[in-house]
Short mmCIF file of C-alpha atoms and ligand atoms in Angstrom, two decimals:
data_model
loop_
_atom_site.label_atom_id
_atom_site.label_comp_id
_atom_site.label_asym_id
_atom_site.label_seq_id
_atom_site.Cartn_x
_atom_site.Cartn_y
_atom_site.Cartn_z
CA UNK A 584 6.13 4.81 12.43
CA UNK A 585 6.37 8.52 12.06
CA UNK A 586 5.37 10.35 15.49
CA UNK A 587 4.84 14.17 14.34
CA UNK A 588 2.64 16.19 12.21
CA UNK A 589 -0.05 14.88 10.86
CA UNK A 590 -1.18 15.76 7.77
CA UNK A 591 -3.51 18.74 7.23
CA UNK A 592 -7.38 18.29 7.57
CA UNK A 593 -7.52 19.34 3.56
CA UNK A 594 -6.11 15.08 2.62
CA UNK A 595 -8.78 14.15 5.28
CA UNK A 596 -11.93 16.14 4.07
CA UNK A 597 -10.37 15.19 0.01
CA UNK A 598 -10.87 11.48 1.26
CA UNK A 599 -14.31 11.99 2.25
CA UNK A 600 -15.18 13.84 -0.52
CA UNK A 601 -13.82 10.88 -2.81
CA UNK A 602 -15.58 8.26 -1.18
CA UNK A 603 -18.52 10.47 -1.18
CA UNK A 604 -18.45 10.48 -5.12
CA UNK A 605 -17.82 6.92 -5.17
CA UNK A 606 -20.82 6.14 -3.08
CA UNK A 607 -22.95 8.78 -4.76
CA UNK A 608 -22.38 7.68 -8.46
CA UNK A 609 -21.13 4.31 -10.16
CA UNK A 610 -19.38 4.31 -13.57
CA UNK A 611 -15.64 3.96 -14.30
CA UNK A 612 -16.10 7.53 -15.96
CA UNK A 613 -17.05 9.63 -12.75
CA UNK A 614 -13.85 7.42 -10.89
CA UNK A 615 -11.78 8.69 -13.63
CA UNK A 616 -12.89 12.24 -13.06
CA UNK A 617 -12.30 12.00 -9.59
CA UNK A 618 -8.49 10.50 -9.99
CA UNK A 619 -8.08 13.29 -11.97
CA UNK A 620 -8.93 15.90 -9.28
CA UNK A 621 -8.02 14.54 -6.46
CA UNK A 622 -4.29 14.50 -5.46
CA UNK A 623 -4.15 11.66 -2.79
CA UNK A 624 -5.70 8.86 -5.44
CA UNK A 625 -3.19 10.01 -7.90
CA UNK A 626 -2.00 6.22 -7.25
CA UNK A 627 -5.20 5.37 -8.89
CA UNK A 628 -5.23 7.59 -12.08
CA UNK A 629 -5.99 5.25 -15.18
CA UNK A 630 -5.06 7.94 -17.59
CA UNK A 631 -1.42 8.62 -15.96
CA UNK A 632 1.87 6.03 -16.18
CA UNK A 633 1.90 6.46 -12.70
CA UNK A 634 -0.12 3.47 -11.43
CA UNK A 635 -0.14 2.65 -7.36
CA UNK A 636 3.74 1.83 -6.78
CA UNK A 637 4.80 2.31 -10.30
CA UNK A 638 5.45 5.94 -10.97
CA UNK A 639 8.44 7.20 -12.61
CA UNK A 640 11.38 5.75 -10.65
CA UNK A 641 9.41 2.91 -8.95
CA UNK A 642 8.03 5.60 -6.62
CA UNK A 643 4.38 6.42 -6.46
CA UNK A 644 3.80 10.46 -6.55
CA UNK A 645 1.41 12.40 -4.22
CA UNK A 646 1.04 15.15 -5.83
CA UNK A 647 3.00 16.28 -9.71
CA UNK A 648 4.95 19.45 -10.69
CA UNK A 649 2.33 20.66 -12.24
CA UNK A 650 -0.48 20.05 -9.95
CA UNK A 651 1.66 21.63 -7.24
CA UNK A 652 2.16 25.17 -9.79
CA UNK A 653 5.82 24.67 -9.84
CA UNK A 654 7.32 23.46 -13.68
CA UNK A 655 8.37 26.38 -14.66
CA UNK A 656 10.25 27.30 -11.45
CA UNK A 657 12.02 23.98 -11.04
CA UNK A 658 12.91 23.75 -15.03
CA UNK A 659 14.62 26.92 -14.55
CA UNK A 660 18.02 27.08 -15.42
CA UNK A 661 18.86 29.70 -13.46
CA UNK A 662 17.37 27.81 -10.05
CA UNK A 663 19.82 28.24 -7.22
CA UNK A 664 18.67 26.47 -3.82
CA UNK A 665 19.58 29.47 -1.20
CA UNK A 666 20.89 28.17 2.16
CA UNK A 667 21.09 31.03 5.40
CA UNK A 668 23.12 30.40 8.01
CA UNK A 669 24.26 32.82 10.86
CA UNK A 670 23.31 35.71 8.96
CA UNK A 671 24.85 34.53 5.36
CA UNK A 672 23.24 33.24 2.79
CA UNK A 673 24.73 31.21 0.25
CA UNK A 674 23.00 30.29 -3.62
CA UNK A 675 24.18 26.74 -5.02
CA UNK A 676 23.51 25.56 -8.28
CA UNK A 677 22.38 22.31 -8.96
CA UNK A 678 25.71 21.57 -10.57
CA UNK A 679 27.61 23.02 -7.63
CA UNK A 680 25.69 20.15 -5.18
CA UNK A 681 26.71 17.90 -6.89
CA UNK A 682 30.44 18.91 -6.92
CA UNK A 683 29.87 19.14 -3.29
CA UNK A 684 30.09 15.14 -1.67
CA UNK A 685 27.43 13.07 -2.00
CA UNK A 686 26.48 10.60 -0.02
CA UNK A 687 23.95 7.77 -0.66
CA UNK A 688 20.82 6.73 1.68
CA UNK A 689 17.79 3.68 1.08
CA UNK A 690 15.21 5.57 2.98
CA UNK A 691 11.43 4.64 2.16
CA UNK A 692 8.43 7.68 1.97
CA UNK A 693 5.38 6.74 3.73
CA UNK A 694 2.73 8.30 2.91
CA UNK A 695 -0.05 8.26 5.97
CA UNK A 696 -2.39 7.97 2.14
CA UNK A 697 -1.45 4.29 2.79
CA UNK A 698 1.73 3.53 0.88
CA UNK A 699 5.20 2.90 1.98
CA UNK A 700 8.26 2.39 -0.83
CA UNK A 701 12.09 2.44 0.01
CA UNK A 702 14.26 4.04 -2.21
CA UNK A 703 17.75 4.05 -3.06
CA UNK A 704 18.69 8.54 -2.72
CA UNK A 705 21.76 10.29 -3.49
CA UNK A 706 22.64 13.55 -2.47
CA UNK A 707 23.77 16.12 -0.29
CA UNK A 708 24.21 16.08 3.54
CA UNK A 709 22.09 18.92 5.46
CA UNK A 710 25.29 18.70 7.77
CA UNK A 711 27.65 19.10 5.06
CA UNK A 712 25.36 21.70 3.22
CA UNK A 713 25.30 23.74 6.56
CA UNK A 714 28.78 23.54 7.34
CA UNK A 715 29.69 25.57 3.89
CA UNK A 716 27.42 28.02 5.24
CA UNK A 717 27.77 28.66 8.63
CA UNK A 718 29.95 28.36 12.04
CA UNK A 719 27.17 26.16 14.36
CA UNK A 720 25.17 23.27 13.72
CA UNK A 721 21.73 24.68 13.27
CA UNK A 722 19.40 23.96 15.90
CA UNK A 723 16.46 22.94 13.52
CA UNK A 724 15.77 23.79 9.74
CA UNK A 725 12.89 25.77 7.83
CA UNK A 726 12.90 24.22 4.74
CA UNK A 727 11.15 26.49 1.81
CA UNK A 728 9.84 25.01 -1.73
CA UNK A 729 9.25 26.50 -4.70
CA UNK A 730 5.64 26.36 -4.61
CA UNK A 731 3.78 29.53 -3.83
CA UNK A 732 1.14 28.14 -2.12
CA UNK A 733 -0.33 24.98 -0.52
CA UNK A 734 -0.08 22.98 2.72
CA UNK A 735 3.76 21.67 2.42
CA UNK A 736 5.41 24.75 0.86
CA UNK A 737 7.19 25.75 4.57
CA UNK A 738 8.31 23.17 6.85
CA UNK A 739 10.28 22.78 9.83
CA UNK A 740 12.74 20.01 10.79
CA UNK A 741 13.88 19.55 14.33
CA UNK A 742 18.05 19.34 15.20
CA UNK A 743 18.20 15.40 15.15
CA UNK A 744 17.02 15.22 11.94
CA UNK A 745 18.99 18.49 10.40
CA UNK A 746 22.35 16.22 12.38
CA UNK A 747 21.47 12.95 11.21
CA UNK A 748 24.02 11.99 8.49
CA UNK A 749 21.60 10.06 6.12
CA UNK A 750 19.62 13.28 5.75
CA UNK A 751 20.43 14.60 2.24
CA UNK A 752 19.30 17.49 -0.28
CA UNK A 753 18.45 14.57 -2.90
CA UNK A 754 19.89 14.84 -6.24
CA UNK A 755 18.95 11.42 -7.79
CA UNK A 756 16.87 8.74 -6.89
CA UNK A 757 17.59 4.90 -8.03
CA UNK A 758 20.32 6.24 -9.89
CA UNK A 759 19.08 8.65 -11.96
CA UNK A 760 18.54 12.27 -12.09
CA UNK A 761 15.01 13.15 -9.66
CA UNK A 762 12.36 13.14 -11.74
CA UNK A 763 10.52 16.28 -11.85
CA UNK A 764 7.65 15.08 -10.04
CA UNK A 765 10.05 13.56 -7.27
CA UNK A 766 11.35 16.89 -6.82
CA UNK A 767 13.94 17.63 -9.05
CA UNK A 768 16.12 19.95 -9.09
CA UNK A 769 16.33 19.13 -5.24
CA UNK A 770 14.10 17.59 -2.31
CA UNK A 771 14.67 16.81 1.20
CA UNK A 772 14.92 12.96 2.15
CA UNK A 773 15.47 12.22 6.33
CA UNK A 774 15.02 9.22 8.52
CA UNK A 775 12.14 8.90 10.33
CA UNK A 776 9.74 11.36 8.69
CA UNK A 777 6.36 11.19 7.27
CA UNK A 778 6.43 11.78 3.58
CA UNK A 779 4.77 14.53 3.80
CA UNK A 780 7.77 16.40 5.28
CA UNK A 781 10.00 15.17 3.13
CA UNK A 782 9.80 18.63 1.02
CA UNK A 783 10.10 18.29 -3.12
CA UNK A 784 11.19 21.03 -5.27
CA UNK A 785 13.52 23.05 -2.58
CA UNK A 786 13.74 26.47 -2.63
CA UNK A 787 15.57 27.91 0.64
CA UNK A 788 16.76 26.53 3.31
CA UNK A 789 17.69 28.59 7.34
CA UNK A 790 19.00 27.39 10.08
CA UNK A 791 16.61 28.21 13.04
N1 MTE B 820 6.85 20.65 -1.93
C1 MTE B 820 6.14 19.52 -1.70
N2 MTE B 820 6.77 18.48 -1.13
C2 MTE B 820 6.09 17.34 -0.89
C3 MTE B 820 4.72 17.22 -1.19
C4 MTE B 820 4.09 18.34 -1.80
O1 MTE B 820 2.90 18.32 -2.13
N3 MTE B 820 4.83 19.47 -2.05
N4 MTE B 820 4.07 16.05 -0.86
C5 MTE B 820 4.63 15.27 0.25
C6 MTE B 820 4.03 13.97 0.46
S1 MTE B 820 2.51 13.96 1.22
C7 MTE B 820 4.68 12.80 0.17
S2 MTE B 820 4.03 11.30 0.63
C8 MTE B 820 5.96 12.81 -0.56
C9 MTE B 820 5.85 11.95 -1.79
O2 MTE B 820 7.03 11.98 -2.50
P1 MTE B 820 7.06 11.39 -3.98
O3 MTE B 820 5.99 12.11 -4.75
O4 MTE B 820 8.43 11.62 -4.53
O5 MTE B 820 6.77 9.93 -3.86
O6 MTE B 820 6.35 14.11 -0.92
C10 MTE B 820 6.12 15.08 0.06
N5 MTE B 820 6.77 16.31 -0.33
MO1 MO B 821 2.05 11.88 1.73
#
């Protein structure tokens, strides 16, 4: 099991608040609302094709693209994920990752929302990504999304992880193309990480 960072009081107080309307009210129409509203119980959404363990790519989704304010920005063709490195910075296309090598991972997300699924990813190593960039292995790794605001938009991952050679800039997942909602153009997938560091929709990425 994952050892660091919880998640943020917000998915804890959401929870409450959900079971709160659940107690409070019965009727499938006020559950509905809430699955609407409510990112964690996206899982549970009747009107979505993303049903507990059967979102798009076999992969259940915590939060969408365009819950999290970010379509536009990741639809863009003119998205470049920036990488900084001992005072350079670098801009790759999604097309130049994936002339860069790829290597594939099966690495589960678990979600501390109660779900666990292994996927098969395919991407880019952080090692490999860094070493176009810069002279040293970076010590650790701010990793930047697209999203403008929100609890997982900046976050950090310590040196063993940024070294570990099955942690990738994804590019597909179960051989296809991320989905949108999974992240596309780009999102981070590591060993031994709670899912909600493993960032969607990258933006930037610096070595610390
Ligand atoms: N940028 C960003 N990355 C994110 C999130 C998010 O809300 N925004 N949610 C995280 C959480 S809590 C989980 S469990 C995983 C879920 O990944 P999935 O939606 O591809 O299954 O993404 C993580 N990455
Ligand atoms: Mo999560």
């Amino acid at each position: 099991m994952p050892t660091s960072a919880p998640e943020p009081r917000r998915d804890l107080l959401t929870r409450r608040a959900f079971f709160g309307t659940i107690a409070a009210a019965s009727g499938a129409l006020v559950l509905l609302t809430a699955g609407q509203s409510f990112a964690p119980f996206d899982g549970f959404n009747l009107f979505a094709p993303r049903r507990y363990g059967a979102g798009p790519q076999s992969l259940p989704i915590n939060r969408t693209a365009r819950k999290a304010g970010v379509r536009d920005a990741a639809l863009d063709p003119g998205w470049r994920l920036e990488v900084e490195a001992d005072g350079r910075t670098a801009a790759f296309s999604r097309a130049q990752l994936r002339r860069l090598p790829q290597t594939e991972a099966v690495l589960p997300i678990a979600c501390v929302e109660g779900w666990s699924t292994s996927a098969h990813w395919r991407g880019v190593r952080l090692a490999e990504l860094f070493a176009h960039v810069g002279s040293t292995t970076p010590r650790g790794i701010r990793v930047r999304s697209l999203e403008t605001h929100g609890a997982y938009r900046v976050t950090t991952m310590e040196t063993e992880f940024a070294r570990d050679p099955t942690a990738l800039v994804a590019l597909e997942l179960n051989g296809e193309a991320l989905d949108l909602d999974h992240g596309y153009p780009a999102r981070i997938i590591a060993p031994g990480r709670p899912g909600v560091l493993q960032t969607k929709w990258l933006a930037r990425l610096e070595a610390l």
